[in-house]
Coordinates of C-alpha atoms and ligand atoms in Angstrom, one line a residue:
X165 CA -19.1 114.7 -59.1
X166 CA -21.4 111.8 -60.0
X167 CA -25.1 112.4 -59.8
X168 CA -26.8 110.8 -56.8
X169 CA -30.5 111.2 -56.6
X170 CA -31.6 112.8 -53.4
X171 CA -35.0 112.3 -52.0
X172 CA -36.9 115.5 -51.8
X173 CA -40.4 116.2 -50.4
X174 CA -42.5 114.1 -48.1
X175 CA -44.9 111.4 -49.0
X176 CA -48.6 112.2 -48.5
X177 CA -49.4 108.6 -47.6
X178 CA -46.5 107.6 -45.5
X179 CA -46.8 104.5 -43.3
X180 CA -44.4 106.0 -40.8
X181 CA -44.0 109.6 -40.2
X182 CA -41.2 110.9 -37.9
X183 CA -41.5 114.6 -37.3
X184 CA -39.3 116.8 -35.3
X185 CA -38.2 113.9 -33.1
X186 CA -36.0 115.0 -30.2
X187 CA -34.7 112.9 -27.4
X188 CA -32.9 114.2 -24.4
X189 CA -31.8 111.7 -21.7
X190 CA -31.8 113.1 -18.3
X191 CA -30.8 111.6 -15.0
X192 CA -28.2 111.5 -12.2
X193 CA -27.1 115.1 -13.1
X194 CA -26.4 114.2 -16.7
X195 CA -28.2 115.5 -19.7
X196 CA -27.5 114.0 -23.2
X197 CA -29.3 115.3 -26.2
X198 CA -29.1 112.1 -28.3
X199 CA -31.4 113.1 -31.1
X200 CA -32.0 116.7 -31.9
X201 CA -34.4 116.9 -34.8
X202 CA -35.3 114.0 -37.0
X203 CA -37.9 114.3 -39.7
X204 CA -38.5 111.7 -42.4
X205 CA -41.2 109.4 -43.7
X206 CA -41.3 105.7 -44.7
X207 CA -43.8 104.4 -47.2
X208 CA -45.5 101.0 -46.9
X209 CA -43.3 98.3 -48.3
X210 CA -40.1 100.3 -48.4
X211 CA -36.7 99.0 -47.3
X212 CA -34.9 102.0 -45.8
X213 CA -31.4 101.9 -44.3
X214 CA -30.4 104.4 -41.6
X215 CA -26.6 104.9 -41.4
X216 CA -24.8 107.2 -39.1
X217 CA -21.7 107.3 -36.8
X218 CA -21.6 105.3 -33.6
X219 CA -23.4 107.1 -30.8
X220 CA -25.4 109.3 -33.1
X221 CA -28.7 108.1 -31.7
X222 CA -29.7 105.3 -34.1
X223 CA -30.9 103.0 -31.3
X224 CA -32.6 105.9 -29.6
X225 CA -34.5 106.6 -32.8
X226 CA -35.6 103.0 -33.3
X227 CA -36.8 102.7 -29.7
X228 CA -38.8 105.9 -30.1
X229 CA -40.3 104.5 -33.4
X230 CA -41.1 101.2 -31.7
X231 CA -42.8 102.9 -28.8
X232 CA -40.2 101.6 -26.3
X233 CA -39.1 105.1 -25.5
X234 CA -41.0 108.4 -25.3
X235 CA -39.6 111.3 -27.3
X236 CA -38.8 114.5 -25.5
X237 CA -40.6 116.3 -28.3
X238 CA -41.8 115.6 -31.8
X239 CA -43.7 112.5 -32.7
X240 CA -43.8 109.2 -34.5
X241 CA -46.9 108.5 -36.4
X242 CA -47.9 105.1 -37.7
X243 CA -50.7 105.5 -40.3
X244 CA -51.3 108.9 -38.9
X245 CA -51.7 107.7 -35.3
X246 CA -49.2 108.7 -32.7
X247 CA -47.1 105.9 -31.4
X248 CA -47.2 105.9 -27.6
X249 CA -46.3 102.3 -26.9
X250 CA -45.3 99.2 -28.8
X251 CA -47.8 99.2 -31.7
X252 CA -49.3 95.8 -32.8
X253 CA -47.8 94.9 -36.2
X254 CA -44.3 96.1 -35.4
X255 CA -41.4 93.8 -34.6
X256 CA -37.9 94.4 -33.5
X257 CA -34.6 92.6 -34.2
X258 CA -31.9 93.8 -31.8
X259 CA -28.2 93.8 -32.1
X260 CA -27.6 91.6 -29.1
X261 CA -29.3 88.4 -30.2
X262 CA -27.5 86.6 -27.4
X263 CA -29.6 88.5 -24.9
X264 CA -32.8 88.6 -26.9
X265 CA -33.4 84.8 -26.9
X266 CA -34.3 82.8 -23.8
X267 CA -31.6 80.3 -23.2
X268 CA -33.8 77.9 -21.3
X269 CA -36.4 77.8 -24.1
X270 CA -36.0 75.8 -27.3
X271 CA -35.8 77.6 -30.6
X272 CA -39.4 76.8 -31.5
X273 CA -40.6 78.1 -28.1
X274 CA -38.6 81.3 -28.5
X275 CA -40.2 81.9 -31.9
X276 CA -43.7 81.1 -30.6
X277 CA -43.6 83.3 -27.6
X278 CA -44.9 86.6 -29.1
X279 CA -47.6 84.6 -30.8
X280 CA -49.1 83.6 -27.5
X281 CA -49.6 87.2 -26.7
X282 CA -51.4 87.6 -30.0
X283 CA -53.9 85.1 -28.8
X284 CA -53.5 82.7 -31.7
X285 CA -54.6 79.1 -31.3
X286 CA -52.1 76.3 -31.0
X287 CA -52.4 75.0 -34.6
X288 CA -51.9 78.5 -36.1
X289 CA -48.9 79.1 -33.9
X290 CA -47.3 75.9 -34.9
X291 CA -47.9 76.7 -38.6
X292 CA -46.4 80.2 -38.2
X293 CA -43.3 79.0 -36.3
X294 CA -42.6 76.3 -38.8
X295 CA -43.0 78.7 -41.7
X296 CA -40.8 81.3 -40.1
X297 CA -38.0 78.9 -39.2
X298 CA -38.1 77.5 -42.8
X299 CA -37.9 81.0 -44.2
X300 CA -34.6 81.6 -42.4
X301 CA -33.2 78.2 -43.3
X302 CA -33.7 76.7 -39.8
X303 CA -36.5 74.2 -40.4
X304 CA -34.6 71.5 -38.4
X305 CA -33.6 73.6 -35.4
X306 CA -36.9 74.0 -33.6
X307 CA -35.9 71.5 -30.9
X308 CA -32.4 73.0 -30.2
X309 CA -31.5 75.4 -27.5
X310 CA -30.2 78.8 -28.6
X311 CA -26.8 78.2 -27.0
X312 CA -26.4 75.1 -29.1
X313 CA -26.4 77.4 -32.2
X314 CA -23.8 79.7 -33.8
X315 CA -24.1 83.4 -33.5
X316 CA -25.4 83.7 -37.1
X317 CA -28.0 81.0 -36.4
X318 CA -29.1 82.7 -33.2
X319 CA -29.7 85.9 -35.2
X320 CA -31.7 83.8 -37.7
X321 CA -33.9 82.7 -34.8
X322 CA -34.4 86.3 -33.8
X323 CA -35.4 87.1 -37.3
X324 CA -37.7 84.1 -37.4
X325 CA -39.4 85.2 -34.2
X326 CA -40.0 88.6 -35.8
X327 CA -41.4 87.0 -39.0
X328 CA -43.7 84.6 -37.2
X329 CA -45.3 87.6 -35.6
X330 CA -46.3 88.7 -39.2
X331 CA -45.3 92.2 -38.7
X332 CA -46.1 95.0 -41.0
X333 CA -43.1 96.9 -39.9
X334 CA -39.8 95.4 -39.0
X335 CA -37.2 97.5 -37.1
X336 CA -33.7 96.1 -37.2
X337 CA -31.0 97.6 -35.1
X338 CA -27.5 96.7 -36.4
X339 CA -28.6 93.1 -36.4
X340 CA -25.5 91.7 -38.1
X341 CA -22.8 93.7 -36.3
X342 CA -21.6 90.8 -34.2
X343 CA -21.4 88.0 -36.8
X344 CA -18.6 87.0 -39.2
X345 CA -18.4 88.5 -42.7
X346 CA -19.6 85.4 -44.6
X347 CA -22.6 84.9 -42.3
X348 CA -23.3 88.6 -42.5
X349 CA -23.4 88.4 -46.3
X350 CA -25.8 85.5 -46.1
X351 CA -28.1 87.3 -43.6
X352 CA -28.1 90.4 -45.8
X353 CA -29.4 88.4 -48.7
X354 CA -31.9 86.7 -46.4
X355 CA -33.3 90.1 -45.4
X356 CA -33.6 91.3 -49.0
X357 CA -35.2 88.0 -49.9
X358 CA -37.7 88.2 -47.1
X359 CA -38.5 91.8 -47.9
X360 CA -39.2 91.0 -51.5
X361 CA -41.3 87.9 -50.7
X362 CA -43.3 89.3 -47.8
X363 CA -43.6 93.0 -48.6
X364 CA -42.8 94.0 -45.1
X365 CA -41.7 97.6 -44.5
X366 CA -38.2 97.4 -43.1
X367 CA -36.1 100.0 -41.3
X368 CA -32.6 98.8 -41.0
X369 CA -30.0 100.6 -38.9
X370 CA -26.4 100.1 -39.5
X371 CA -23.1 101.9 -39.2
X372 CA -21.8 100.0 -42.2
X373 CA -21.9 102.1 -45.4
X374 CA -21.6 99.1 -47.8
X375 CA -24.3 97.3 -46.0
X376 CA -26.6 100.3 -46.1
X377 CA -26.1 100.7 -49.9
X378 CA -26.3 96.9 -50.6
X379 CA -29.5 96.4 -48.7
X380 CA -31.5 99.7 -49.0
X381 CA -33.8 101.0 -51.6
X382 CA -33.2 104.3 -49.8
X383 CA -30.5 105.4 -47.4
X384 CA -30.9 108.1 -44.7
X385 CA -27.6 109.5 -43.5
X386 CA -27.7 110.7 -39.9
X387 CA -25.4 113.3 -38.6
X388 CA -23.3 113.0 -35.4
X389 CA -25.1 113.5 -32.1
X390 CA -27.2 115.7 -31.5
X391 CA -28.6 114.1 -34.6
X392 CA -30.4 115.4 -37.7
X393 CA -31.0 113.7 -41.0
X394 CA -28.1 114.8 -43.1
X395 CA -29.2 113.4 -46.4
X396 CA -31.5 110.9 -48.0
X397 CA -30.7 109.2 -51.2
X398 CA -32.3 106.7 -53.5
X399 CA -30.3 103.6 -54.1
X400 CA -30.9 103.1 -57.9
X401 CA -29.3 99.7 -58.0
X402 CA -31.3 96.8 -59.6
X403 CA -33.9 95.1 -57.4
X404 CA -32.0 91.8 -58.0
X405 CA -28.8 92.1 -56.0
X406 CA -26.1 89.6 -55.2
X407 CA -23.0 89.7 -53.2
X408 CA -20.7 88.9 -56.1
X409 CA -21.9 91.3 -58.8
X410 CA -23.7 94.2 -56.9
X411 CA -20.7 95.1 -54.8
X412 CA -18.3 95.4 -57.8
X413 CA -20.8 97.4 -59.9
X414 CA -19.6 100.9 -60.7
X415 CA -22.9 102.4 -59.4
X416 CA -22.4 100.6 -56.1
X417 CA -19.0 102.2 -55.8
X418 CA -20.4 105.7 -56.6
X419 CA -23.2 105.4 -54.1
X420 CA -20.9 104.1 -51.3
X421 CA -18.4 106.9 -52.0
X422 CA -21.2 109.4 -51.8
X423 CA -22.5 108.0 -48.5
X424 CA -18.9 107.8 -47.2
X425 CA -18.4 111.5 -47.9
X426 CA -21.7 112.4 -46.2
X427 CA -20.7 110.4 -43.2
X428 CA -17.4 112.1 -43.0
X429 CA -19.2 115.4 -43.1
X430 CA -21.7 114.1 -40.6
X431 CA -18.9 113.3 -38.2
X432 CA -18.1 117.0 -38.2
X433 CA -21.5 117.6 -36.7
X434 CA -24.9 118.9 -37.5
X435 CA -25.7 122.0 -39.5
X436 CA -26.2 124.4 -36.6
X437 CA -24.4 124.5 -33.3
X438 CA -27.2 125.4 -31.0
X439 CA -27.0 126.2 -27.3
X440 CA -28.2 122.6 -26.5
X441 CA -24.8 121.2 -27.5
X442 CA -23.9 119.0 -24.5
X443 CA -21.1 116.9 -25.8
X444 CA -17.6 118.1 -26.0
X445 CA -16.2 116.2 -29.0
X446 CA -13.7 118.1 -31.1
X447 CA -15.3 119.5 -34.2
X448 CA -14.3 121.0 -37.5
X449 CA -16.2 123.7 -39.3
X450 CA -19.9 123.1 -38.9
X451 CA -21.8 121.9 -42.0
X452 CA -23.4 124.7 -43.9
X453 CA -25.7 122.7 -46.1
X454 CA -28.0 119.9 -45.1
X455 CA -29.7 118.3 -48.1
X456 CA -33.0 116.6 -48.2
X457 CA -33.5 116.6 -44.5
X458 CA -37.0 115.4 -44.8
X459 CA -38.3 118.9 -45.6
Ligands
ADP745 P1 -26.3 104.7 -31.6 O1 -27.3 103.6 -31.6 O2 -26.3 105.5 -32.8 O3 -24.9 104.2 -31.3 P2 -27.6 105.5 -29.1 O4 -29.0 105.8 -29.5 O5 -27.3 104.2 -28.5 O6 -26.6 105.7 -30.4 O7 -27.1 106.7 -28.2 C1 -27.1 108.0 -28.6 C2 -26.5 108.9 -27.4 O8 -27.4 108.8 -26.3 C3 -25.1 108.4 -26.9 O9 -24.4 109.5 -26.6 C4 -25.5 107.6 -25.7 O10 -24.4 107.6 -24.8 C5 -26.7 108.3 -25.2 N1 -27.6 107.4 -24.5 C6 -28.2 106.3 -25.0 N2 -29.0 105.7 -24.1 C7 -29.0 106.4 -23.0 C8 -29.6 106.4 -21.7 N3 -30.5 105.4 -21.4 N4 -29.3 107.3 -20.8 C9 -28.4 108.3 -21.1 N5 -27.8 108.5 -22.3 C10 -28.0 107.5 -23.2
MG746 MG1 -27.1 101.5 -31.4

């Protein structure tokens, strides 16, 4: 088998530190253990992709990291401080861009909205809005309404809104799942470009293996629910990536095959079958070996 570098050990100076994160949803007689035990770190300035099967708890994890949801146990630390609510300096880009923009507000106003809460003066707000819209290639769209734009353009607006906020950490939850393939490729390049230019720490969730390998400097593979980190691997592709050459590079194929195999294993379930198993999906042999699970 081809050698794929796994990430071992934990960083001493992590920007984000997720330790023993567990989330159980309870209510109306139902109990769902969405996330069992997630432990990993993210360093300042990293671009990390999280990939895992649908329903494995990716959104749950991001919501816990963004302080939108309280973990059942375990913790998320940002610079060593426990996240208990949405921390300043963190921005979200959600999957449903259609629902995340206000249809009655113009594009520029949508992008400006979070800046008002930041208490910035009008001139600075204008500057940030114009800069963010230009960064996503929508310099001329400030006066349009979201519903006048295509899906891909709406998602650009959502990205611009996050950028204008000047976040230190950007959490992206399957942001391109609903756009066509060409637009998606453009948006992927946009994210890598912004990451390189702005040095933002990005955590990008996707169920698309190719997307995870193309975008990430590191990929965390999550198991099926109840979720653990199945594996972490370093994407040792060049920093310069492009849709034409990167995706046909032999190393890209090796990495995607490796992640694919891990996902297949992940679908079979986490390492141990504990008493807390609450879902009744059919399962094969449980996995014996979990590598690099943030330990
Ligand atoms: P993913 O984003 O990986 O598709 P989610 O985090 O959305 O997964 O969901 C993980 C699991 O938790 C799923 O089984 C889902 O049905 C369940 N779940 C998510 N949100 C809630 C909720 N608010 N109440 C109850 N169960 C939920
Ligand atoms: Mg989700």
